[in-house]
Amino acid sequence: MGKKSRVKTQKSGTGATAAVSPKEMMNLISELLQKCSSAAPSPGKEWEEYVQIRALVEKIRKKQKGMSVSFEGIREDFFSELMAWAAECGASCDGFEISNFADEGYGLKATKDIKAEELFLWIPRKMLMTVESAKNSVLGPLYSQDRILQAMGNVTLALHLLCERTNPSSPWLPYIKTLPADYDTPLYFEEEEVRHLLATQAIQDVLSQYKNTARQYAYFYKVIQTQLNASKLPLKDAFTFDDYRWAVSSVMTRQNQIPTADGSRVTLALIPLWDMCNHTNGLITTGYNLEDDRCECVALKDYKEGEQIYIFYGTRSNAEFVIHNGFFFEDNAHDRVKIKLGVSKSERLYAMKAEVLARAGIPASSIFALHCSEPPISAQLLAFLRVFCMTEEELRDYLVGDHAINKIFTLGNTEFPVSWENEIKLWTFLETRAALLLKTYKTTSEEDRSMLEKPDLSLHSRIAIKLRLAEKEILERAVSCGQAKRLHFQKQLDEGAALPLYEESDIALLENADAKLPIILRKLEEEDEHVQEEMNLAEIKPDAACLDSSISPVLNGQCKDLNGTQEDPPGSDAVEVEKHDPSTKRTEGEPKDGGK
């Protein structure tokens, strides 16, 4: 996938060139594992911990220089071999070719006209690298004993990829040779480039990603060197941090879910050739045909000969694209920023508000999203804010008043305000909250735009600053929208406008209009599900009992988001906002300079 990475020439070199004793290396690895497995740092200390871990990793990388296995030549030299292998395996190879699309990198180009929804690409199971193929490979003995591999399919795929890369007779070698030599995920950022992300919502996940990857590497280095069931792995003589970082990024940017051969469950897979497609806005167009046992992709739209063929990766925010895929998507219709809100358990009306929210299927504390589109809030967030701003009398009306049960259905519907005063309060709150979040950034939008005009800005710095600016623009739109809505409803109140009255017959309208579905019948919005899921290749600890084998990305769909959140502790503020600048400490009640 072109946008998933830049391409660099891989240099040959298989033997170790750095003089380092096994004991010295093991001591460094043990130190790294201990550092990465220690308790989470106190608030404001995360950046300091990251710098310390990074220093250890750089020391290890320096001593491992020249020890990685790589291929002669450049990536594009092996594309013809990939296509020949695909044809031999029964994949479709007509109607497209691999081509270089400048800034987007490599992708698929149509060599003939392709109609929308036309099946143009299929990849049989025999070509896929899966957790199942890993269990049947040289990695099998370790997999059968290691609870971490059993719990983390993405880690299994990463080690599977590394083992097959060193095997000159691997059936997947034509595919592996065409993978990028490096990536633009934050794992490859320099420290100063990561610093640009300090005030963004992505920072905590970026730091966690680096720490988790370093911990995984140290853990498996020790396993490979010391455990009998890993003694036959080809990684025993050469398993560097750069190797693991490459494998993690390869999997993180490409893994997808497919059903197992019997269709009884799902498994993770790398899908050769199909994963060359770049992303654009649209709909999911890839699925798995169990009858023919192959991955199939239909065209997203009409393509003329010579045009690039795109697929849709899913409704990911740009923070997710940067963290998991290593690119910023300029025209992202699904971009959003997260905002954590909750009703304080110490509030006098907490029980009543929590009950109304529960009847609407909304938790009293959750992470919501502000969208790049208009309006910037979802039906779920609108419903939450209405309840959050209700008076005792309004709450009672929604609990025991006339048609109370049915009125719950209208909470997420813009046509049925609770009251003009309630609308004024909720939009004032949103305007104020977004404005406060904007003040936590260390740079202004204008300063970010000026920085992006610098011709010598590194690619990774440019990605980071674009992400930072995009977050601000979403918050700025939320401020403008909140202000406009506040003024509108204030005018309604001042003019004594009649409040739209809820009628029982309106329930039919709500149930038959997709945009106005009763909030109680809606699943939580997709973007709010994202923030509750685990990160790709993320929380893995030496103690396998700490692991959670969560659902993986759907095929050609959304990737897992980062670090779920817990319910607000008793006595917390009525509204909590996620803290994203670990380099800045603050006392309660003080604004932060760099967090949001």
PDB file of N, CA and C in Angstrom, residues 2 42 110 236 249 259 296 376 389 421 585:
ATOM      1  N   GLY A   2       0.739   2.051  -1.013  1.00  0.00           N
ATOM      2  CA  GLY A   2       1.611   3.199  -1.126  1.00  0.00           C
ATOM      3  C   GLY A   2       1.511   4.138   0.030  1.00  0.00           C
ATOM      4  N   SER A  42       3.359   8.348  36.664  1.00  0.00           N
ATOM      5  CA  SER A  42       2.382   9.293  37.189  1.00  0.00           C
ATOM      6  C   SER A  42       2.046  10.318  36.113  1.00  0.00           C
ATOM      7  N   ALA A 110      -5.561   0.597 -13.071  1.00  0.00           N
ATOM      8  CA  ALA A 110      -6.403  -0.135 -14.015  1.00  0.00           C
ATOM      9  C   ALA A 110      -5.741  -0.175 -15.388  1.00  0.00           C
ATOM     10  N   LYS A 236      16.848 -16.950  16.120  1.00  0.00           N
ATOM     11  CA  LYS A 236      17.750 -17.078  17.266  1.00  0.00           C
ATOM     12  C   LYS A 236      19.078 -16.371  17.047  1.00  0.00           C
ATOM     13  N   SER A 249       4.992  -3.011  12.149  1.00  0.00           N
ATOM     14  CA  SER A 249       4.402  -2.009  11.254  1.00  0.00           C
ATOM     15  C   SER A 249       3.793  -2.665  10.019  1.00  0.00           C
ATOM     16  N   PRO A 259     -12.665 -15.178   7.807  1.00  0.00           N
ATOM     17  CA  PRO A 259     -13.142 -16.380   8.493  1.00  0.00           C
ATOM     18  C   PRO A 259     -12.149 -17.525   8.335  1.00  0.00           C
ATOM     19  N   GLU A 296     -12.427 -11.441  -1.901  1.00  0.00           N
ATOM     20  CA  GLU A 296     -12.891 -10.842  -3.135  1.00  0.00           C
ATOM     21  C   GLU A 296     -13.101  -9.343  -2.963  1.00  0.00           C
ATOM     22  N   PRO A 376     -21.432  19.077  14.262  1.00  0.00           N
ATOM     23  CA  PRO A 376     -20.236  18.399  14.755  1.00  0.00           C
ATOM     24  C   PRO A 376     -20.518  17.322  15.792  1.00  0.00           C
ATOM     25  N   CYS A 389     -27.722  18.731  30.870  1.00  0.00           N
ATOM     26  CA  CYS A 389     -28.129  20.110  31.155  1.00  0.00           C
ATOM     27  C   CYS A 389     -29.564  20.225  31.676  1.00  0.00           C
ATOM     28  N   GLU A 421     -34.301  26.799  26.985  1.00  0.00           N
ATOM     29  CA  GLU A 421     -33.231  27.022  27.974  1.00  0.00           C
ATOM     30  C   GLU A 421     -32.222  25.864  27.949  1.00  0.00           C
ATOM     31  N   LYS A 585       2.856  19.026  33.600  1.00  0.00           N
ATOM     32  CA  LYS A 585       2.192  18.742  34.864  1.00  0.00           C
ATOM     33  C   LYS A 585       1.313  19.920  35.233  1.00  0.00           C
TER      34      LYS A 585
END
